[in-house]
mmCIF file of C-alpha atoms in Angstrom:
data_model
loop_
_atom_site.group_PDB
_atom_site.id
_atom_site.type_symbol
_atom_site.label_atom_id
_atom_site.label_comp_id
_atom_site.label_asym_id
_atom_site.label_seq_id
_atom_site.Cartn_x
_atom_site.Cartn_y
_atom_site.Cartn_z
ATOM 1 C CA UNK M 27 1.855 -6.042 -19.736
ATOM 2 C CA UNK M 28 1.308 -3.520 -17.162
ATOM 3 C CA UNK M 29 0.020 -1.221 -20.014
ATOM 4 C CA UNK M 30 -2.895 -3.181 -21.184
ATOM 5 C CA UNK M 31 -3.585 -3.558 -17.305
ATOM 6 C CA UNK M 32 -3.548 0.323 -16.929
ATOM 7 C CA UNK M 33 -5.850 0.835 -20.287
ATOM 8 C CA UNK M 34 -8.240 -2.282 -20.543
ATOM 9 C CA UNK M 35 -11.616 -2.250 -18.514
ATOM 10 C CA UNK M 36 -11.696 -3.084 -15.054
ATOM 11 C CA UNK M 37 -14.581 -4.886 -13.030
ATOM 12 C CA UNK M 38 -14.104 -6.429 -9.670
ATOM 13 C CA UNK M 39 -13.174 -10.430 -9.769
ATOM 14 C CA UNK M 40 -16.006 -12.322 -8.510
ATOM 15 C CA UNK M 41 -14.396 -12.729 -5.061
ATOM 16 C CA UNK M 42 -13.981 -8.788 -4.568
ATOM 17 C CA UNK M 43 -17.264 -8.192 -5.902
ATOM 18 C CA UNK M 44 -18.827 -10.671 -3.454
ATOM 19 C CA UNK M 45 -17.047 -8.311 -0.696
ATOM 20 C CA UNK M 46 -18.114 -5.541 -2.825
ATOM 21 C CA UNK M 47 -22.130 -6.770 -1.874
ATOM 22 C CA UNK M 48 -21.583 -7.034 1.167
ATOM 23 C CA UNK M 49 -19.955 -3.957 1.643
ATOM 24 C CA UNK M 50 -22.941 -1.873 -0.015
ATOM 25 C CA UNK M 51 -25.173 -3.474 2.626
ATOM 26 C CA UNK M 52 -23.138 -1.667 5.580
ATOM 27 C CA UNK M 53 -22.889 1.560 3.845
ATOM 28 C CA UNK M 54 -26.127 3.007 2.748
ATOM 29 C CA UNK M 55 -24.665 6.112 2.177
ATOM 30 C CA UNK M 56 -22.778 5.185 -1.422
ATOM 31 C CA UNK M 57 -20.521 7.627 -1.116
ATOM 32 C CA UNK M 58 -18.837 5.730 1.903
ATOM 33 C CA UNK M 59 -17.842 3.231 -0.524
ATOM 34 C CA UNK M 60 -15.166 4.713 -2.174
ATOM 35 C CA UNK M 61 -12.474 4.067 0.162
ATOM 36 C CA UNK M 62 -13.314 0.286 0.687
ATOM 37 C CA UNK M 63 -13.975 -0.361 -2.923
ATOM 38 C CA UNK M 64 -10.424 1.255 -3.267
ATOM 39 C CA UNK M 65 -8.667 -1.318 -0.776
ATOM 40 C CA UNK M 66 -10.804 -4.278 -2.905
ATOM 41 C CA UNK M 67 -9.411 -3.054 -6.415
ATOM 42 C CA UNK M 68 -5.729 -2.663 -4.749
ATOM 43 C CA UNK M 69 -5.932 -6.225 -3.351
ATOM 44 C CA UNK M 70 -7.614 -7.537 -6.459
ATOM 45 C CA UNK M 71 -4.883 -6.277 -9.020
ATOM 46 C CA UNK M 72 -2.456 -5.102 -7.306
ATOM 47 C CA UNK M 73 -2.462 -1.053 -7.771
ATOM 48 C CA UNK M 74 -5.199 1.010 -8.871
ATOM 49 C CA UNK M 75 -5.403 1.786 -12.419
ATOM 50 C CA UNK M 76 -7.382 5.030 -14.040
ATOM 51 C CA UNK M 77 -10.011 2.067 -15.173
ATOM 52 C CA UNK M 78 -10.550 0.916 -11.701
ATOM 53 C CA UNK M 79 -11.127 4.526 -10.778
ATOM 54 C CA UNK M 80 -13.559 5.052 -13.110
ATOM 55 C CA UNK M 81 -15.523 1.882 -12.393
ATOM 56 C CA UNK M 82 -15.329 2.738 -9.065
ATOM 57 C CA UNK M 83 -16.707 5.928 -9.626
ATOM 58 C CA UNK M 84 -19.857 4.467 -11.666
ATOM 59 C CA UNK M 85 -20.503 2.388 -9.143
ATOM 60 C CA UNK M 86 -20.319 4.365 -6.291
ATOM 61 C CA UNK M 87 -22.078 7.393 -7.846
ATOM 62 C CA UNK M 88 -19.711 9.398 -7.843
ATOM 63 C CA UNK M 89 -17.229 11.290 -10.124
ATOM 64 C CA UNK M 90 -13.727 10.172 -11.011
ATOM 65 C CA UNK M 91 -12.407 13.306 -9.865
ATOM 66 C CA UNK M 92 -13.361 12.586 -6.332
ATOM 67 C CA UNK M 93 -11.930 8.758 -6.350
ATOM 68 C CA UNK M 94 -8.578 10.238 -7.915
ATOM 69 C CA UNK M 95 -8.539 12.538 -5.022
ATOM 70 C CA UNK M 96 -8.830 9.884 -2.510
ATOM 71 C CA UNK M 97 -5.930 7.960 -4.116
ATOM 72 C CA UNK M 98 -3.972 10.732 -4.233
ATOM 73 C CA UNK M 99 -4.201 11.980 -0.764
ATOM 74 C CA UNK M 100 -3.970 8.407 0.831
ATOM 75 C CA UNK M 101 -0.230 7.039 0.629
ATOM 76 C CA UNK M 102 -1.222 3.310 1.298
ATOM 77 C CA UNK M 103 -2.689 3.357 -2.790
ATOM 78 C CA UNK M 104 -0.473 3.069 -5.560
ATOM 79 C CA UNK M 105 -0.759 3.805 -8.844
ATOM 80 C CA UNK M 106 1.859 1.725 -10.679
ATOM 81 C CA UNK M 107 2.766 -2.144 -9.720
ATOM 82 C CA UNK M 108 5.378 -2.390 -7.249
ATOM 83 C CA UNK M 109 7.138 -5.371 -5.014
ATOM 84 C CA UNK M 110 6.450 -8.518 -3.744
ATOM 85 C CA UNK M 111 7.472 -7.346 -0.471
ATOM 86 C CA UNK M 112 6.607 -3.611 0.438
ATOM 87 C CA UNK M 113 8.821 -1.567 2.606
ATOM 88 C CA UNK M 114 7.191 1.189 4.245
ATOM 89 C CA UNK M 115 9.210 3.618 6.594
ATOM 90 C CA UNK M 116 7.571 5.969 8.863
ATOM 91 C CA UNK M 117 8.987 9.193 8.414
ATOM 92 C CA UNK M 118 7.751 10.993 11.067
ATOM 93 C CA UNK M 119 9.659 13.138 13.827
ATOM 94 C CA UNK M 120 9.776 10.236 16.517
ATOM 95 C CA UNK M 121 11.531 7.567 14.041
ATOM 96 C CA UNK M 122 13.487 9.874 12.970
ATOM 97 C CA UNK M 123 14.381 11.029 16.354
ATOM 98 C CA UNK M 124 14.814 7.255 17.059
ATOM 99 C CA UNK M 125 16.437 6.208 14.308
ATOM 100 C CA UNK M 126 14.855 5.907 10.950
ATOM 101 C CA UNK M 127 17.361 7.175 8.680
ATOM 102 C CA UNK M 128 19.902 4.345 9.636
ATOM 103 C CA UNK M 129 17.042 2.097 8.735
ATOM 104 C CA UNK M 130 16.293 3.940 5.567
ATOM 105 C CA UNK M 131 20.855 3.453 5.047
ATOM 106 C CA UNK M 132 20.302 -0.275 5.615
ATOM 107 C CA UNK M 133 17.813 -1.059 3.217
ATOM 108 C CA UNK M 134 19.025 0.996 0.182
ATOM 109 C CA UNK M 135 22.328 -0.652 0.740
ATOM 110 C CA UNK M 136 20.935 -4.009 1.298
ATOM 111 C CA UNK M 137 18.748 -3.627 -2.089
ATOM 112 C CA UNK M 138 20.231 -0.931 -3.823
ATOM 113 C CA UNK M 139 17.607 0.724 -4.731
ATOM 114 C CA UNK M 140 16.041 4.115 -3.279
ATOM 115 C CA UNK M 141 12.812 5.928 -2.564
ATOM 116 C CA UNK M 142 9.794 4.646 -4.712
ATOM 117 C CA UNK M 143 12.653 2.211 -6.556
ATOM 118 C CA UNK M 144 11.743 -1.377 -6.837
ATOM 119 C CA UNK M 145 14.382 -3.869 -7.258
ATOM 120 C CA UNK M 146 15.411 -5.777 -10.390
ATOM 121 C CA UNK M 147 13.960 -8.976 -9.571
ATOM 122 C CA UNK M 148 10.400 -7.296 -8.590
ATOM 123 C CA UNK M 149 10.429 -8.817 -4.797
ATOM 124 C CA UNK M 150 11.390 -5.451 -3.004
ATOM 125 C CA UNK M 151 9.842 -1.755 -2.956
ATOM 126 C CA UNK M 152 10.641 0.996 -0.812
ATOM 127 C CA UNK M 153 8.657 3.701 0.385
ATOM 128 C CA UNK M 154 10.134 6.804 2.300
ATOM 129 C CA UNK M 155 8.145 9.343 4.128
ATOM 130 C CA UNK M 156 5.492 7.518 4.954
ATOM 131 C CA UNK M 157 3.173 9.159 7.322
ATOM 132 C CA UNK M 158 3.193 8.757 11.209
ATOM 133 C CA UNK M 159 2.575 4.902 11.679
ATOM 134 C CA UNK M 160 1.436 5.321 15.083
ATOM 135 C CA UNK M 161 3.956 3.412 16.809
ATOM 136 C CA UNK M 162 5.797 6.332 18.597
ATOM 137 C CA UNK M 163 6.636 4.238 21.576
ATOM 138 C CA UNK M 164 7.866 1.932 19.523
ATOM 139 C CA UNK M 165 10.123 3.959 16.787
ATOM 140 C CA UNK M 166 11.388 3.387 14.407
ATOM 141 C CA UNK M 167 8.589 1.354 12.704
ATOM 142 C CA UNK M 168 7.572 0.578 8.870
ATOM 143 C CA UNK M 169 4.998 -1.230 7.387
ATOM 144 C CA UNK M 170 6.215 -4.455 5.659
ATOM 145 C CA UNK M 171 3.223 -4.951 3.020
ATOM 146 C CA UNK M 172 0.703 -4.617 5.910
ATOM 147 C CA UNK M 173 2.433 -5.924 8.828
ATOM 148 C CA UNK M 174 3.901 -3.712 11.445
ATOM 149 C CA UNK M 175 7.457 -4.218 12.045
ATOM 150 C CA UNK M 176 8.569 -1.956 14.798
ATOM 151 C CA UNK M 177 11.955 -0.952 16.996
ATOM 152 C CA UNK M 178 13.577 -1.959 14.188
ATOM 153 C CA UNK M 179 17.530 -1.431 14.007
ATOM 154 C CA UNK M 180 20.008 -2.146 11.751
ATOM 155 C CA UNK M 181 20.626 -5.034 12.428
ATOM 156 C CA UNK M 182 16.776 -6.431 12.300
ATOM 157 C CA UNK M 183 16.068 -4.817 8.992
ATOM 158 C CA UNK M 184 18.806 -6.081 7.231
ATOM 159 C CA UNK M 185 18.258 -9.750 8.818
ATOM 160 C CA UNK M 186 14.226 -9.187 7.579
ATOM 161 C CA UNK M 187 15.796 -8.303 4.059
ATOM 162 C CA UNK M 188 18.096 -11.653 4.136
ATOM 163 C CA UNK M 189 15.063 -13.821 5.219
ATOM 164 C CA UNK M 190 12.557 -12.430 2.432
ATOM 165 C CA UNK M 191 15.366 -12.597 -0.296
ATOM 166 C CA UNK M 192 15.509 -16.283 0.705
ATOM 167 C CA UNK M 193 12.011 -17.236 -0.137
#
């Protein structure tokens, strides 16, 4: 299945291209577009496939080179289908100073899975070495899909883990 999605055309739903509309009217410079039209196609199937960066290129006007590049460099797109539940840990020096790697121990032993591994079941992801989060003062922190979850210890994670495995 997720080779047809990666191979068959892609056009924004109607609700994304709605957003997509009223996007175009904030940006008059087209170019701008590429990194919002990115979050739409994420949010609207999931990952971004090399269809939905070459319809984002045509309609942006611009080439597919230059979307790829902006997926590429930018670690909150993916390229394949992961998770359910996203799990995002900052690997920068301050959670690691503060802790990070026992968080990164709790989760692959609580899923058994490691870096860029999703698990069996398709509800859990995890992410290593994800850039600075911001939260220094707060270390260590990941990103839970796109929630913030921050001086997070052992303890927390793996009680996080227990509550999303229960839903």
């Amino acid at each position: 299945m997720a080779e047809a999605a990666q191979t068959a055309p892609y056009s924004f739903s109607p609700p994304f291209e709605k957003r997509f509309l009223e996007l175009e009217k904030k940006f008059p410079k087209r170019s701008s577009l590429v990194l919002w039209s990115l979050h739409l196609a994420q949010e609207d199937i999931g990952y971004i496939t090399p269809a939905a960066v070459d319809y984002i290129a045509a309609r942006v006007g611009v080439s597919p080179a230059w979307v790829k590049g902006v997926v590429s460099f930018y670690s909150m797109f993916r390229e394949k289908p992961i998770g359910k539940y996203h799990l995002n840990v900052c690997g920068n020096l301050m959670c690691q100073l503060m802790g990070s790697d026992k968080i990164e121990a709790t989760i692959k032993e609580k899923l058994g899975i490691g870096d860029g591994q999703t698990t069996p079941d398709g509800k859990f992801t995890y992410t290593r070495q994800v850039e600075c989060l911001a939260a220094c003062g707060y270390a260590p922190a990941m990103l839970l899909n796109n929630d913030f979850h921050e001086q997070l210890t052992p303890e927390s994670i793996a009680q996080l883990i227990d509550e999303l495995s229960s839903k």
